[in-house]
mmCIF file of C-alpha atoms in Angstrom:
data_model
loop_
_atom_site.group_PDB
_atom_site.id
_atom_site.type_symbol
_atom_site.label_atom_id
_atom_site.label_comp_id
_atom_site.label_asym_id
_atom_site.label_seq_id
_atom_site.Cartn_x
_atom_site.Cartn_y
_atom_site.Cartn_z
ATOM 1 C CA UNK V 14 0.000 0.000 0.000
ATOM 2 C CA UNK V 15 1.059 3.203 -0.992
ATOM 3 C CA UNK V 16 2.634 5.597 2.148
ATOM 4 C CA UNK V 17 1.018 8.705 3.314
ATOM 5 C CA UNK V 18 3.837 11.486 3.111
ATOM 6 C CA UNK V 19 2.790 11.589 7.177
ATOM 7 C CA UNK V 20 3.896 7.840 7.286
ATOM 8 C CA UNK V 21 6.951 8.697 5.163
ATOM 9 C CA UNK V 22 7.437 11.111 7.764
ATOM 10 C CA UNK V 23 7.492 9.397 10.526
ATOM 11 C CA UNK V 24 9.274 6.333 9.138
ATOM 12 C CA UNK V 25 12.349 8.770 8.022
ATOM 13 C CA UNK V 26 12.191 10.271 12.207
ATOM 14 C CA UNK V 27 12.010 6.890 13.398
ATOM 15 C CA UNK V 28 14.566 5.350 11.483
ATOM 16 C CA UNK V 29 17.067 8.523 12.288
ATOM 17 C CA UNK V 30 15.793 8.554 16.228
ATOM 18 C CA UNK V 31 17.457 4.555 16.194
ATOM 19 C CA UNK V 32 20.626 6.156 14.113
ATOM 20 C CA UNK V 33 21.206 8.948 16.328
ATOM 21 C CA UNK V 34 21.182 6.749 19.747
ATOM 22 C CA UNK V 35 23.820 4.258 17.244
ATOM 23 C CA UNK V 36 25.901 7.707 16.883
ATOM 24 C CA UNK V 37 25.727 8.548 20.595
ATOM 25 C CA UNK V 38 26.999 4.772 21.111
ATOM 26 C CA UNK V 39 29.885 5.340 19.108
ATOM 27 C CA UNK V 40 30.637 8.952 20.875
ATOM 28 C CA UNK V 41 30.953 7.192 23.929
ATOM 29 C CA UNK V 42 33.954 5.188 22.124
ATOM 30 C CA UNK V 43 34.834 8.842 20.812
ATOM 31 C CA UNK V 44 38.307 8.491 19.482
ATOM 32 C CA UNK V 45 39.671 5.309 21.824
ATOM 33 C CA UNK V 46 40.104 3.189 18.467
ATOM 34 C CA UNK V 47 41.933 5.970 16.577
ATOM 35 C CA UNK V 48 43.972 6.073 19.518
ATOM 36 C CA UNK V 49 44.367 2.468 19.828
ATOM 37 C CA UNK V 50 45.049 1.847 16.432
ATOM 38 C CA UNK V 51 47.617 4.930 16.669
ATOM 39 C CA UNK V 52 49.386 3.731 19.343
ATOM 40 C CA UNK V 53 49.807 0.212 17.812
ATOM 41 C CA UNK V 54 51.284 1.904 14.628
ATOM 42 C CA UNK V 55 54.033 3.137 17.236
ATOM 43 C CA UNK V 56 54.802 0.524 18.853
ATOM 44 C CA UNK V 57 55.773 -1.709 15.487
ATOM 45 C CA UNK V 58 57.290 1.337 14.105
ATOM 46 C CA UNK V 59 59.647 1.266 17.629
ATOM 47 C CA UNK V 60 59.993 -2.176 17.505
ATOM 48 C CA UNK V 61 61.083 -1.975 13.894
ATOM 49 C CA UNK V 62 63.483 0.709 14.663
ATOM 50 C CA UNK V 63 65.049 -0.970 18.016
ATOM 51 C CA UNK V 64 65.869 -4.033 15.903
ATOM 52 C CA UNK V 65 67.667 -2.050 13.104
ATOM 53 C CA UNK V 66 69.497 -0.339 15.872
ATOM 54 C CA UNK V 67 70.615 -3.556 17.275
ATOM 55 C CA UNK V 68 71.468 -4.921 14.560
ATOM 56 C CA UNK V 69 74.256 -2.523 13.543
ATOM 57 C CA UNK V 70 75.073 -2.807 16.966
ATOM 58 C CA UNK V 71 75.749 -6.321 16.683
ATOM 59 C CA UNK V 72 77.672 -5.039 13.355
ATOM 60 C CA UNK V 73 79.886 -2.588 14.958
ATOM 61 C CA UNK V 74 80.469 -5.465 17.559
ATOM 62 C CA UNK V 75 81.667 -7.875 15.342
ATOM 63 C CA UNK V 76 83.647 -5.046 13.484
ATOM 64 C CA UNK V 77 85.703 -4.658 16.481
ATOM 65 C CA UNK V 78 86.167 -7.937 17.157
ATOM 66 C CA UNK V 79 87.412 -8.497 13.352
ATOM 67 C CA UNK V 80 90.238 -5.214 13.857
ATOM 68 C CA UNK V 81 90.726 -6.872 17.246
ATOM 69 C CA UNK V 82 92.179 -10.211 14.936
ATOM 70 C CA UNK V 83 93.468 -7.965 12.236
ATOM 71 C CA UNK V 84 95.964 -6.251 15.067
ATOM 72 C CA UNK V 85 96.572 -9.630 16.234
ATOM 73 C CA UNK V 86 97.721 -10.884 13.204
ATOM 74 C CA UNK V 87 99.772 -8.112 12.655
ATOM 75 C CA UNK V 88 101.647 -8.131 15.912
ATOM 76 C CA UNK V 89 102.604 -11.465 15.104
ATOM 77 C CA UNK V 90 103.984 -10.529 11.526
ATOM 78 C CA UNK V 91 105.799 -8.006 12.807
ATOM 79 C CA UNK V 92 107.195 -10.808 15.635
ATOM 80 C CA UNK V 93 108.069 -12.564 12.897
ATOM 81 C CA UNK V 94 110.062 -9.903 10.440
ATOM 82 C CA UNK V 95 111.780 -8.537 13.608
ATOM 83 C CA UNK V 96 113.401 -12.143 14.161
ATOM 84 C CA UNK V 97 114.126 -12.499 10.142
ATOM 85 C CA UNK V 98 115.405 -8.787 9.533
ATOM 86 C CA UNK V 99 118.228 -10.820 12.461
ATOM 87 C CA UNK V 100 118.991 -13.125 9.410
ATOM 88 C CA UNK V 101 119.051 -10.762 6.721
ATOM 89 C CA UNK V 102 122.106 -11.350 4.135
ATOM 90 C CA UNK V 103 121.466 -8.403 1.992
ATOM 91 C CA UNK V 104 119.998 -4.899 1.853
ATOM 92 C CA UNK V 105 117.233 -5.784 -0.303
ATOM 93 C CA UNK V 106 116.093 -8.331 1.995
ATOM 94 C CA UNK V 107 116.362 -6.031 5.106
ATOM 95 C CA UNK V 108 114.488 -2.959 3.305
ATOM 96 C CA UNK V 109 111.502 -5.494 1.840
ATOM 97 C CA UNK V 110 111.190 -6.977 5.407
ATOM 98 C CA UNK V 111 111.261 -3.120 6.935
ATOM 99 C CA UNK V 112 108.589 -1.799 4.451
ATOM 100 C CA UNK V 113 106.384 -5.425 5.633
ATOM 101 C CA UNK V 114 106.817 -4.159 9.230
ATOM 102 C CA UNK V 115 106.164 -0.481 8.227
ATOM 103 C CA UNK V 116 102.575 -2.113 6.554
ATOM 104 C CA UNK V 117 101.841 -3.991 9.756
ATOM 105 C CA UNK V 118 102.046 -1.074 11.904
ATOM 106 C CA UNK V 119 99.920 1.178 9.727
ATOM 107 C CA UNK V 120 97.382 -1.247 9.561
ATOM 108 C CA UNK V 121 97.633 -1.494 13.464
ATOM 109 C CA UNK V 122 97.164 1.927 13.575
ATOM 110 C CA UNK V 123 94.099 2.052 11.527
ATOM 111 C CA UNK V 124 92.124 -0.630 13.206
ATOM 112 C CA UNK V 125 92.570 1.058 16.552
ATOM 113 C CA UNK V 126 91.513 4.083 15.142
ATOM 114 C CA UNK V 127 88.507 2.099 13.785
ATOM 115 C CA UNK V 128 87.960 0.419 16.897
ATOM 116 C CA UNK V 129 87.853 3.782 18.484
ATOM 117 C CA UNK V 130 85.325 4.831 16.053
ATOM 118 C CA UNK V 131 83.180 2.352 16.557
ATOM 119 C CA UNK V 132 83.505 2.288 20.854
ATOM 120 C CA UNK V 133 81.869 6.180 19.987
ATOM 121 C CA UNK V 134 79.362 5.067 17.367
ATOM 122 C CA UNK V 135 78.377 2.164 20.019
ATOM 123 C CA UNK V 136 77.944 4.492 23.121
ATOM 124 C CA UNK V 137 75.773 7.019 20.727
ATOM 125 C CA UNK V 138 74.041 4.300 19.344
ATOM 126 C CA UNK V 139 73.797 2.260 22.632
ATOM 127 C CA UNK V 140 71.715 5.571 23.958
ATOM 128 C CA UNK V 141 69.497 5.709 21.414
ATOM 129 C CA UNK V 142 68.854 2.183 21.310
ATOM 130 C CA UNK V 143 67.996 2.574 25.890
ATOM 131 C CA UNK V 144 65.495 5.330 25.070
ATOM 132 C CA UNK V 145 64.104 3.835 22.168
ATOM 133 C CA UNK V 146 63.037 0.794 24.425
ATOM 134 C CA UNK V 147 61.931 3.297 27.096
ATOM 135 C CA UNK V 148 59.742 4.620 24.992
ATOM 136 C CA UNK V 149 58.776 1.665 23.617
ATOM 137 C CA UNK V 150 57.696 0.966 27.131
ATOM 138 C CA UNK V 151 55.863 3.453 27.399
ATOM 139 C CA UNK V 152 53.744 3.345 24.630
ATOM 140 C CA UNK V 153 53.219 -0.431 25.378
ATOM 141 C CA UNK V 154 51.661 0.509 28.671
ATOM 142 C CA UNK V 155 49.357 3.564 27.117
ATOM 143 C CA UNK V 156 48.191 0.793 24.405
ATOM 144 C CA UNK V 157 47.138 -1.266 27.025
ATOM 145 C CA UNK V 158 45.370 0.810 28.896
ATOM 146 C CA UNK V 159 43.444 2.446 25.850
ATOM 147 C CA UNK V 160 42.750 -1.141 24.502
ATOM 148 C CA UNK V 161 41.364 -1.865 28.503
ATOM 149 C CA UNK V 162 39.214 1.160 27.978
ATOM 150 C CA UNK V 163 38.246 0.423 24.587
ATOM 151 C CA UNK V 164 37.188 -2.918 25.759
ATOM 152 C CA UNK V 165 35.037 -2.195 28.863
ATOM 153 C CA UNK V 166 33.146 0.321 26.494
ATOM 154 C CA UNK V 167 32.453 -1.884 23.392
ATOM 155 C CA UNK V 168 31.293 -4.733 26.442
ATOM 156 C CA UNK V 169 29.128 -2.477 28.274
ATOM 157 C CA UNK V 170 27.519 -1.145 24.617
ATOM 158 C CA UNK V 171 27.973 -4.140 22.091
ATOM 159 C CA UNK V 172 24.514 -5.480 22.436
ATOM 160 C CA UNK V 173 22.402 -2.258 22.403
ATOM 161 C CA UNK V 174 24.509 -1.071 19.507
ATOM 162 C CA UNK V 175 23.702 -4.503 18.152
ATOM 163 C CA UNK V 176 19.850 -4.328 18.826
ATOM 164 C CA UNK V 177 20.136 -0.801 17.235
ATOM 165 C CA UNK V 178 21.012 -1.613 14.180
ATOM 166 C CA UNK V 179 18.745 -4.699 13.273
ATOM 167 C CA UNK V 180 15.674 -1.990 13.737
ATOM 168 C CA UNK V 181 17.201 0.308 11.681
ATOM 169 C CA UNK V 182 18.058 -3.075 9.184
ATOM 170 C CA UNK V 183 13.980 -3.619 10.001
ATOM 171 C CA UNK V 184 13.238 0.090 9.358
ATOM 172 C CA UNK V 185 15.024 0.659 5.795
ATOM 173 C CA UNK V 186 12.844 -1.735 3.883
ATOM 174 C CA UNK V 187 10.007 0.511 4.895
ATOM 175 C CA UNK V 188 11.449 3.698 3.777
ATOM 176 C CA UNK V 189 10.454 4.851 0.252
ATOM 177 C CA UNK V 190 13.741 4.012 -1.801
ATOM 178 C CA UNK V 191 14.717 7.115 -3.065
ATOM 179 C CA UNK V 192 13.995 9.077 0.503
ATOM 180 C CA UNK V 193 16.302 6.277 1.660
ATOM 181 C CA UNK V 194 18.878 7.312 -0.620
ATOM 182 C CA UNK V 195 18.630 10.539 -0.071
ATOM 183 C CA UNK V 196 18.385 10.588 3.902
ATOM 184 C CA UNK V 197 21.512 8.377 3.741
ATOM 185 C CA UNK V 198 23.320 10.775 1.570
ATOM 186 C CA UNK V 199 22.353 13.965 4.075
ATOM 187 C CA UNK V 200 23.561 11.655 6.621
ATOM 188 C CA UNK V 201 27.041 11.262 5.448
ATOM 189 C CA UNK V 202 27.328 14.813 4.681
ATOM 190 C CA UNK V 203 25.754 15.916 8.271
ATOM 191 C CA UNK V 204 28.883 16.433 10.549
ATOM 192 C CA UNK V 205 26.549 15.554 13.435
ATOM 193 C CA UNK V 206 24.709 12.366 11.490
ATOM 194 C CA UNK V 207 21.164 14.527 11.347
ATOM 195 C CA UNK V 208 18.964 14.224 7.965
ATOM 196 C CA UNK V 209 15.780 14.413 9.716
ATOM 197 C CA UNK V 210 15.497 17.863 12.273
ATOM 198 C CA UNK V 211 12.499 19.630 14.096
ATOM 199 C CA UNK V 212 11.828 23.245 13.598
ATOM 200 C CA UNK V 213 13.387 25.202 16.846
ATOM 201 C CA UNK V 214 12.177 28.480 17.071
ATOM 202 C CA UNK V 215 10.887 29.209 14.191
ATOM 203 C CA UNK V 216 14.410 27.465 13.171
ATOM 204 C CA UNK V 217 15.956 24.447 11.260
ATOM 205 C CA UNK V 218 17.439 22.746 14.103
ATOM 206 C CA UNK V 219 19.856 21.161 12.102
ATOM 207 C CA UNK V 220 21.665 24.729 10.656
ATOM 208 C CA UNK V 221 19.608 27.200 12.918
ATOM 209 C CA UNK V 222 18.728 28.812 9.403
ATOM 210 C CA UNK V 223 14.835 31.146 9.949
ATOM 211 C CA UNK V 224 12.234 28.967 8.337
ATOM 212 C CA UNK V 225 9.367 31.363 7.033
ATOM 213 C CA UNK V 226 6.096 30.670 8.647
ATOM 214 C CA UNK V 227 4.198 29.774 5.260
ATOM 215 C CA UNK V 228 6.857 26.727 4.861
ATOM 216 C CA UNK V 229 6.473 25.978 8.536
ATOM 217 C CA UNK V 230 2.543 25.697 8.209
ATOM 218 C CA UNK V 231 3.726 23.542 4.911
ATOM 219 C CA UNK V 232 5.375 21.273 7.408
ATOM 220 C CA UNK V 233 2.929 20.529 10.007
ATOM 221 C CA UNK V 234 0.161 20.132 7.298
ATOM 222 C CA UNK V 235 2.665 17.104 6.482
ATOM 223 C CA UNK V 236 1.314 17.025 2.855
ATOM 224 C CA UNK V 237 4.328 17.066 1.170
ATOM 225 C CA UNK V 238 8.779 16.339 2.391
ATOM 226 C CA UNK V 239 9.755 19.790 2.693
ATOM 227 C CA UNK V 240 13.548 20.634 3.253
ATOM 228 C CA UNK V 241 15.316 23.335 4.605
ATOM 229 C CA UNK V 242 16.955 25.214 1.910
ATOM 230 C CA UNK V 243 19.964 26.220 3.679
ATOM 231 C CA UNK V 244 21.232 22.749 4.350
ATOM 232 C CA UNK V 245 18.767 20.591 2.602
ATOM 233 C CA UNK V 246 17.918 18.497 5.694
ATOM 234 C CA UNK V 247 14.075 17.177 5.832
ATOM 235 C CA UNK V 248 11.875 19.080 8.123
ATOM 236 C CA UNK V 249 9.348 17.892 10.299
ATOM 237 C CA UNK V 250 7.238 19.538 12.690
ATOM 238 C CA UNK V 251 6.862 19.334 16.935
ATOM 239 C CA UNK V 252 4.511 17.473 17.368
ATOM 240 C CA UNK V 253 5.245 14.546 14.642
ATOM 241 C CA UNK V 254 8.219 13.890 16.964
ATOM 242 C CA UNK V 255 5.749 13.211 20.120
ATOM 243 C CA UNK V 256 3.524 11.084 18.011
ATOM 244 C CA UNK V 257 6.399 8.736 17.327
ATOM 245 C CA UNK V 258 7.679 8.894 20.471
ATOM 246 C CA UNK V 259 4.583 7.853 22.302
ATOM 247 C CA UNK V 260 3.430 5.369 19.083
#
């Protein structure tokens, strides 16, 4: 059977009463699973970053220990020109055994300079590394209490949110389809989730925009959807709203 516009009416303020308590629902969660999801972006972003930083620890580490060898090795060359440059039967000999000795030291010289280097690059990094954990701590602990939070609130307003939306899944089939469409639409683009708003002092409650008195006569004659045309919201009057509310 075809819908009075009255019916059409009151199925649109019905069906946005049951999406406005859904909105108020979700308020209550407010920004907790931004947060949440945030704060779990941080943490793998931290943990990410403390195991690149320990791993060219562990680098620098095994750098050292590889100069450490390379020294070794080249004390013992020298230890072992030093006792042939004692058997040395010609000048040629004694100045290629020298020059080997020279080489040996210099590359002493450079891997302490490199293990010095790196003893610097480990205590910088080594600091970083300590207050990257700390904070990784920290934001460990904040996630947990935000997901705690998060938790008690989706428990405590699962099932009405739940109940909520299989009326409005009820409601929708009984909505015109192109009012549907339409009320949807001013719902997405309504910062506060309103498509269907009361006249407020001579008002559209929804932008607070002066509705003439011819179009609000118009509107409690309920002969026709009348928006505001300021926001294009869909009007209804007072007293439509108590109807519903006590139907």
């Amino acid at each position: 059977m075809e819908q009075t516009v009255e019916q059409k009416l009151k199925a649109l303020y019905e069906l946005q009463n049951i999406h406005t308590k859904i909105d108020k629902i979700r308020q209550v969660r407010g920004e907790l699973p931004m947060e949440v999801a945030d704060l779990e972006d941080d943490v793998l972003g931290l943990e990410t970053r403390i195991a690149k930083i320990k791993g060219e620890l562990d680098d620098l580490e095994d750098s050292i220990v590889t100069r450490k060898n390379t020294i070794k090795d080249a004390q013992a060359a020298i230890k072992r020109y030093d006792t042939q440059l004692k058997e040395v039967k010609n000048n040629r000999e004694y100045d290629a055994l020298t020059k080997e000795i020279e080489i040996q030291g210099l590359d002493i010289q450079v891997s302490e300079k490199k293990i010095k280097e790196h003893g610097f690059e480990i205590t910088s990094k080594t600091e970083i590394y300590e207050a990257a954990k700390a904070e990784l701590d920290g934001r460990k602990k904040d996630l947990e209490v935000k997901k705690g939070e998060l938790d008690v609130i989706t428990a405590e307003t699962e099932k009405e949110e739940q109940d909520l939306q299989k009326k409005a899944d009820k409601a929708e089939p009984q909505i015109d389809e192109r009012l549907l469409v339409a009320y949807k639409r001013l719902r997405k683009n309504a910062v506060n989730g309103l498509a269907v708003v009361t006249i407020d002092r001579d008002s559209c409650s929804g932008c607070f925009n002066q509705i003439p008195p011819q179009r609000q006569l118009d509107i409690r004659q309920r002969k026709k959807i009348i928006v505001c045309e300021h926001c294009g919201r869909i009007l209804v009057d007072e007293a439509l709203t108590h109807e519903v509310a006590e139907a």
